[in-house]
Amino acid sequence: MTVDGITVPILDASTVYDAASRAGIQIPVLCHRKGLHPTGGCGVCTVEDTTSGRLLPACATPPCEAMSILTDSPAAQQARRDALELLLSNHPADCEAPCQLACPSGLPVPQMLEAVTAGHWHEAARLACDYPVTCGNAAPCEKACRRRPMGGAVAICVLHRWLASLAPQAATGRCRPPAIPPARFRSRMPRPDEATMLALCAEPGPRRVPDVTPANFTRDCAAYEAARCMQCGCRKPDACRLRALCAETGARQSAFAGHQGTMARDRSGAFRFDAARCVLCGICVRTARLMQASIAPAFQGRGLAAHIAPPLGRSWSEIPSEILSACAEACPTGAMALVPSTDREEQKNADRPERV
């Protein structure tokens, strides 16, 4: 077999992808993961066999000596781009939250607010100190907040200033440059209806902070405002395989219009499932199967209604935590992720002096 003009020994390779990988030839994959049974469902690993004139999924096609594989032929590249754009058409989610993109210091706003909601005050203060306030009272992050027309923007600037004032010694000095490369691929959440947007918030109520001055701010105020956040951003923005592939191929989220997937979000302890980010690659299903889980994520529904969920009406909390952790680690898009769980001891101490 030849791959891109290089003779590649088949030996005991079970797929074209395996044979090429052993020869040091990289073929992009999304739904494939080492150790799991291949499916070839996403279409990202498409290659062209010039012998047969066919496009083949490299991760699921057995190799044979007569094959002459091209990994980057125009036809293969177009097939990959089409596959990715179809996935993006049903991926109504942000890579970075609008508030983070608008923040001059690059503060990871959703992470800070998530830490506050979970009662992880030290982590929230560390982020606030590592990304200092540089916008005065302009609050561009709040102007970009999707909650703005629904009860007012989350009081991000007030929280930022207040947290930084509580524990200035928490700074680590690891503040990264704020600029996000403008050419970087970014998926964007289309504007859903108000009911859907509010359903993504732990607290649908209106803003209670009148201005950007943190005077008389308390932990209760902080927890309330943080819970109003929609958590638009991805938990794996720099490790998302889908994002990297879209950047490589020039895929566009707007290429295909039509049905948009559900924007529901479920949580169990430190595990969070964001349905809008799921591309139905099945890695979580196969990972759980490999671990011989008795209750595990499964495919539900058919066609456009297909989705990942616990089986037989079960809840995510019924799936063992080690299974959920393994699935979150394996997920290539951030649909499954580990997030800060509520620190009950810190919550109990919420009425103690306002000092972290």
Coordinates of C-alpha atoms in Angstrom, one line a residue:
M1 CA 0.0 0.0 0.0
T2 CA 1.2 3.5 -0.7
V3 CA 0.2 6.6 1.2
D4 CA 1.0 10.0 -0.4
G5 CA 3.5 8.2 -2.6
I6 CA 5.3 6.4 0.3
T7 CA 5.2 2.7 0.5
V8 CA 3.7 1.7 3.8
P9 CA 3.9 -1.8 5.2
I10 CA 0.5 -3.2 6.3
L11 CA 1.8 -5.8 8.7
D12 CA -0.9 -6.3 11.4
A13 CA -2.4 -2.8 11.0
S14 CA -6.2 -3.1 11.2
T15 CA -7.0 0.2 9.4
V16 CA -5.5 2.6 6.9
Y17 CA -5.2 5.1 9.7
D18 CA -3.1 2.7 11.8
A19 CA -0.8 1.8 8.9
A20 CA -0.3 5.5 8.0
S21 CA 0.3 6.4 11.6
R22 CA 3.0 3.8 12.0
A23 CA 4.8 5.3 9.0
G24 CA 4.6 8.7 10.6
I25 CA 1.9 10.0 8.3
Q26 CA -0.8 11.9 10.1
I27 CA -4.4 11.7 9.1
P28 CA -6.8 14.0 11.0
V29 CA -9.4 12.3 13.1
L30 CA -12.3 13.5 15.4
C31 CA -14.4 10.5 16.4
H32 CA -11.4 8.1 16.6
R33 CA -9.5 7.5 19.8
K34 CA -6.8 5.0 20.4
G35 CA -8.0 1.9 22.2
L36 CA -11.6 2.4 21.1
H37 CA -13.5 0.5 18.4
P38 CA -13.4 2.7 15.2
T39 CA -16.7 3.9 13.7
G40 CA -15.7 6.4 10.9
G41 CA -18.9 8.3 11.6
C42 CA -17.6 11.9 11.5
G43 CA -16.0 11.8 8.1
V44 CA -13.0 13.9 9.2
C45 CA -10.5 11.1 8.4
T46 CA -11.6 10.8 4.8
V47 CA -8.9 9.9 2.3
E48 CA -8.9 9.1 -1.4
D49 CA -8.0 5.7 -2.8
T50 CA -6.9 6.4 -6.4
T51 CA -6.9 2.7 -7.2
S52 CA -10.7 2.4 -6.7
G53 CA -11.5 6.1 -7.1
R54 CA -13.3 6.1 -3.8
L55 CA -13.3 8.3 -0.7
L56 CA -12.8 6.1 2.4
P57 CA -12.8 6.7 6.2
A58 CA -9.2 5.9 7.1
C59 CA -10.0 5.0 10.7
A60 CA -12.5 2.3 9.8
T61 CA -11.2 0.9 6.5
P62 CA -9.0 -2.2 6.4
P63 CA -5.8 -1.7 4.4
C64 CA -4.8 -3.8 1.4
E65 CA -1.7 -3.9 -0.8
A66 CA -3.4 -2.6 -3.9
M67 CA -4.4 0.7 -2.3
S68 CA -2.9 4.0 -3.3
I69 CA -4.0 6.5 -0.7
L70 CA -3.9 10.3 -0.9
T71 CA -4.5 12.0 2.4
D72 CA -4.7 15.6 1.1
S73 CA -6.2 15.3 -2.4
P74 CA -8.7 18.1 -3.3
A75 CA -11.5 15.6 -3.0
A76 CA -10.5 14.4 0.4
Q77 CA -10.0 18.0 1.7
Q78 CA -13.4 19.0 0.4
A79 CA -15.0 15.9 2.0
R80 CA -13.5 16.8 5.4
R81 CA -14.5 20.4 5.1
D82 CA -18.1 19.4 4.3
A83 CA -18.2 16.9 7.2
L84 CA -16.9 19.6 9.6
E85 CA -19.4 22.2 8.3
L86 CA -22.2 19.8 8.8
L87 CA -21.1 19.3 12.4
L88 CA -20.9 23.0 12.9
S89 CA -24.4 23.6 11.6
N90 CA -25.6 21.7 14.6
H91 CA -23.1 23.2 17.1
P92 CA -24.8 26.3 18.5
A93 CA -22.1 27.2 21.0
D94 CA -19.3 29.8 21.6
C95 CA -15.6 28.9 21.7
E96 CA -15.1 32.0 23.9
A97 CA -17.8 33.9 25.7
P98 CA -18.5 37.3 24.3
C99 CA -17.6 38.9 27.7
Q100 CA -14.2 37.3 27.6
L101 CA -13.6 38.5 24.0
A102 CA -14.6 42.0 25.0
C103 CA -12.5 42.2 28.2
P104 CA -9.3 44.2 27.6
S105 CA -7.3 42.1 30.0
G106 CA -8.6 38.8 28.6
L107 CA -10.2 37.7 31.9
P108 CA -11.7 34.2 31.6
V109 CA -15.0 35.6 32.9
P110 CA -17.0 32.3 32.8
Q111 CA -14.3 30.5 34.9
M112 CA -14.3 33.3 37.5
L113 CA -18.0 33.3 37.8
E114 CA -18.2 29.5 37.9
A115 CA -15.7 29.5 40.8
V116 CA -17.8 32.1 42.6
T117 CA -21.0 30.0 42.1
A118 CA -19.2 26.9 43.4
G119 CA -17.9 28.8 46.5
H120 CA -14.3 28.5 45.4
W121 CA -13.4 32.0 46.5
H122 CA -9.6 31.6 46.5
E123 CA -9.7 30.4 42.8
A124 CA -12.0 33.3 41.9
A125 CA -9.8 35.8 43.6
R126 CA -6.7 34.4 41.9
L127 CA -8.2 34.9 38.5
A128 CA -9.4 38.4 39.4
C129 CA -5.9 39.3 40.5
D130 CA -4.1 37.7 37.6
Y131 CA -6.2 39.6 35.1
P132 CA -6.3 43.2 36.5
V133 CA -9.1 45.7 35.7
T134 CA -7.8 47.9 32.9
C135 CA -11.0 49.4 31.4
G136 CA -11.9 51.9 34.1
N137 CA -15.7 52.1 34.4
A138 CA -16.3 51.3 30.7
A139 CA -17.2 47.7 31.4
P140 CA -17.0 46.4 27.8
C141 CA -17.5 42.9 29.1
E142 CA -20.9 43.8 30.5
K143 CA -21.9 45.5 27.2
A144 CA -21.2 42.2 25.5
C145 CA -23.0 40.1 28.1
R146 CA -26.0 38.1 26.6
R147 CA -28.0 38.7 29.8
R148 CA -28.0 42.4 29.2
P149 CA -31.5 42.6 27.6
M150 CA -32.8 40.1 30.1
G151 CA -32.7 41.8 33.5
G152 CA -29.4 43.5 32.9
A153 CA -25.9 42.3 32.3
V154 CA -24.1 40.2 34.9
A155 CA -22.2 42.5 37.2
I156 CA -18.8 41.3 35.9
C157 CA -16.8 44.4 36.6
V158 CA -18.1 44.8 40.2
L159 CA -17.2 41.1 40.9
H160 CA -13.8 41.5 39.3
R161 CA -12.9 44.5 41.4
W162 CA -14.4 43.1 44.6
L163 CA -12.6 39.8 44.3
A164 CA -9.3 41.4 43.5
S165 CA -9.6 43.7 46.5
L166 CA -10.3 40.7 48.9
A167 CA -7.0 38.9 48.3
P168 CA -4.4 40.8 46.3
Q169 CA -1.8 38.3 47.5
A170 CA -3.6 35.6 45.5
A171 CA -2.0 36.9 42.3
T172 CA 0.4 34.4 40.7
G173 CA 1.9 36.7 38.1
R174 CA 0.8 34.3 35.3
C175 CA -1.4 36.8 33.5
R176 CA -1.4 35.9 29.8
P177 CA -1.5 38.4 27.0
P178 CA -5.1 39.4 26.5
A179 CA -5.2 39.3 22.8
I180 CA -6.8 36.3 21.2
P181 CA -5.4 35.8 17.6
P182 CA -8.0 37.4 15.3
A183 CA -7.6 34.7 12.7
R184 CA -8.5 31.9 15.1
F185 CA -11.6 29.9 14.3
R186 CA -14.5 30.7 16.6
S187 CA -17.8 29.0 16.8
R188 CA -20.6 31.3 17.8
M189 CA -23.9 30.7 19.6
P190 CA -26.9 32.0 17.5
R191 CA -29.3 34.1 19.5
P192 CA -31.9 31.7 20.9
D193 CA -35.2 32.7 22.4
E194 CA -35.3 34.3 25.8
A195 CA -36.7 31.2 27.6
T196 CA -33.9 29.0 26.3
M197 CA -31.2 31.6 27.3
L198 CA -32.6 31.9 30.8
A199 CA -32.8 28.1 31.2
L200 CA -29.0 28.1 30.8
C201 CA -28.7 30.3 33.9
A202 CA -28.8 29.0 37.5
E203 CA -30.4 32.3 38.4
P204 CA -32.8 33.8 35.9
G205 CA -33.5 36.9 38.1
P206 CA -32.6 40.5 37.3
R207 CA -29.4 42.3 38.1
R208 CA -29.3 43.7 41.6
V209 CA -26.1 45.8 41.4
P210 CA -26.8 49.4 40.2
D211 CA -23.3 50.4 39.1
V212 CA -19.7 49.2 38.8
T213 CA -18.7 50.3 42.3
P214 CA -18.0 47.3 44.6
A215 CA -19.0 49.2 47.8
N216 CA -21.1 47.2 50.2
F217 CA -20.7 44.1 48.0
T218 CA -21.1 40.8 49.8
R219 CA -20.6 37.1 49.1
D220 CA -24.4 36.7 48.7
C221 CA -24.4 39.4 46.1
A222 CA -21.4 37.8 44.4
A223 CA -23.0 34.4 44.3
Y224 CA -26.3 35.7 43.0
E225 CA -24.7 37.7 40.2
A226 CA -22.4 34.8 39.2
A227 CA -25.3 32.4 39.1
R228 CA -27.0 34.7 36.5
C229 CA -24.2 33.9 34.0
M230 CA -25.2 31.7 31.0
Q231 CA -21.7 30.2 30.9
C232 CA -21.4 30.8 27.2
G233 CA -17.8 29.8 26.8
C234 CA -16.3 26.4 26.2
R235 CA -14.5 24.6 29.0
K236 CA -11.9 23.3 26.5
P237 CA -11.3 26.3 24.1
D238 CA -7.6 25.5 23.6
A239 CA -7.9 21.7 23.5
C240 CA -11.0 21.4 21.3
R241 CA -10.3 19.0 18.5
L242 CA -13.2 20.3 16.5
R243 CA -11.9 23.9 16.7
A244 CA -8.4 22.9 15.6
L245 CA -9.8 20.9 12.6
C246 CA -12.0 23.8 11.5
A247 CA -9.1 26.1 11.6
E248 CA -7.0 23.7 9.5
T249 CA -9.6 23.1 6.9
G250 CA -11.2 26.6 6.7
A251 CA -14.6 25.2 7.7
R252 CA -17.4 27.8 8.2
Q253 CA -20.2 27.5 10.7
S254 CA -22.5 29.3 8.4
A255 CA -22.1 27.0 5.4
F256 CA -25.2 25.0 6.2
A257 CA -28.4 26.5 7.6
G258 CA -31.3 24.7 9.1
H259 CA -32.0 22.7 12.2
Q260 CA -30.1 23.7 15.4
G261 CA -29.5 21.2 18.1
T262 CA -30.7 21.5 21.7
M263 CA -29.0 24.0 24.0
A264 CA -29.8 22.1 27.1
R265 CA -27.2 21.7 29.8
D266 CA -27.1 19.0 32.6
R267 CA -24.8 18.7 35.6
S268 CA -23.9 16.2 38.2
G269 CA -21.4 17.2 40.8
A270 CA -18.3 18.3 39.0
F271 CA -19.5 16.9 35.7
R272 CA -21.3 19.0 33.1
F273 CA -22.8 18.0 29.8
D274 CA -23.5 20.8 27.3
A275 CA -25.7 19.3 24.5
A276 CA -25.0 22.3 22.2
R277 CA -21.3 21.2 21.9
C278 CA -21.9 17.5 21.4
V279 CA -21.1 16.3 17.8
L280 CA -22.3 12.7 18.4
C281 CA -18.8 11.3 17.9
G282 CA -19.7 8.5 20.3
I283 CA -16.3 8.5 22.1
C284 CA -18.0 8.8 25.5
V285 CA -20.2 5.8 24.7
R286 CA -17.3 3.7 23.6
T287 CA -15.1 4.8 26.5
A288 CA -17.8 3.8 29.0
R289 CA -18.3 0.5 27.2
L290 CA -14.5 -0.2 27.4
M291 CA -14.7 0.4 31.2
Q292 CA -17.6 -2.0 31.4
A293 CA -19.9 0.5 33.0
S294 CA -23.3 -0.8 34.1
I295 CA -24.9 2.7 33.5
A296 CA -23.3 4.9 30.9
P297 CA -23.9 7.6 28.3
A298 CA -25.8 6.3 25.3
F299 CA -27.2 7.4 22.0
Q300 CA -30.9 8.3 22.2
G301 CA -33.4 9.1 19.4
R302 CA -32.9 9.0 15.7
G303 CA -32.1 11.4 12.9
L304 CA -32.1 15.1 13.9
A305 CA -33.4 14.1 17.3
A306 CA -30.4 11.9 18.0
H307 CA -28.5 12.9 21.2
I308 CA -26.4 11.6 24.0
A309 CA -28.1 11.0 27.4
P310 CA -28.1 8.5 30.2
P311 CA -30.1 5.3 29.3
L312 CA -33.7 4.4 30.1
G313 CA -34.6 7.7 31.7
R314 CA -31.8 7.6 34.2
S315 CA -30.0 10.8 35.3
W316 CA -26.3 11.8 35.0
S317 CA -26.0 11.5 38.8
E318 CA -26.7 7.8 38.5
I319 CA -23.6 7.2 36.3
P320 CA -20.4 6.5 38.4
S321 CA -18.2 9.5 38.8
E322 CA -15.2 7.6 37.4
I323 CA -17.1 6.9 34.2
L324 CA -18.1 10.6 33.9
S325 CA -14.5 11.7 34.5
A326 CA -13.2 9.4 31.9
C327 CA -15.8 10.6 29.4
A328 CA -15.1 14.2 30.1
E329 CA -11.3 13.6 29.6
A330 CA -12.0 11.9 26.3
C331 CA -14.5 14.3 24.9
P332 CA -12.9 16.1 21.9
T333 CA -15.2 19.2 22.0
G334 CA -15.9 20.2 25.5
A335 CA -19.4 18.9 25.5
M336 CA -18.5 16.9 28.6
A337 CA -16.3 18.6 31.0
L338 CA -15.3 18.7 34.7
V339 CA -16.2 22.0 36.4
P340 CA -15.8 23.3 40.0
S341 CA -18.2 21.5 42.3
T342 CA -19.8 23.3 45.2
D343 CA -17.5 23.6 48.2
R344 CA -20.0 23.1 51.0
E345 CA -17.6 24.1 53.7
E346 CA -16.8 27.4 52.0
Q347 CA -20.5 28.0 51.5
K348 CA -21.1 27.4 55.2
N349 CA -18.6 30.1 56.0
A350 CA -20.2 32.6 53.7
D351 CA -21.4 34.7 56.6
R352 CA -17.9 35.1 58.0
P353 CA -15.7 38.2 57.4
E354 CA -15.5 39.1 53.7
R355 CA -11.9 38.1 53.3
V356 CA -10.6 35.1 51.3

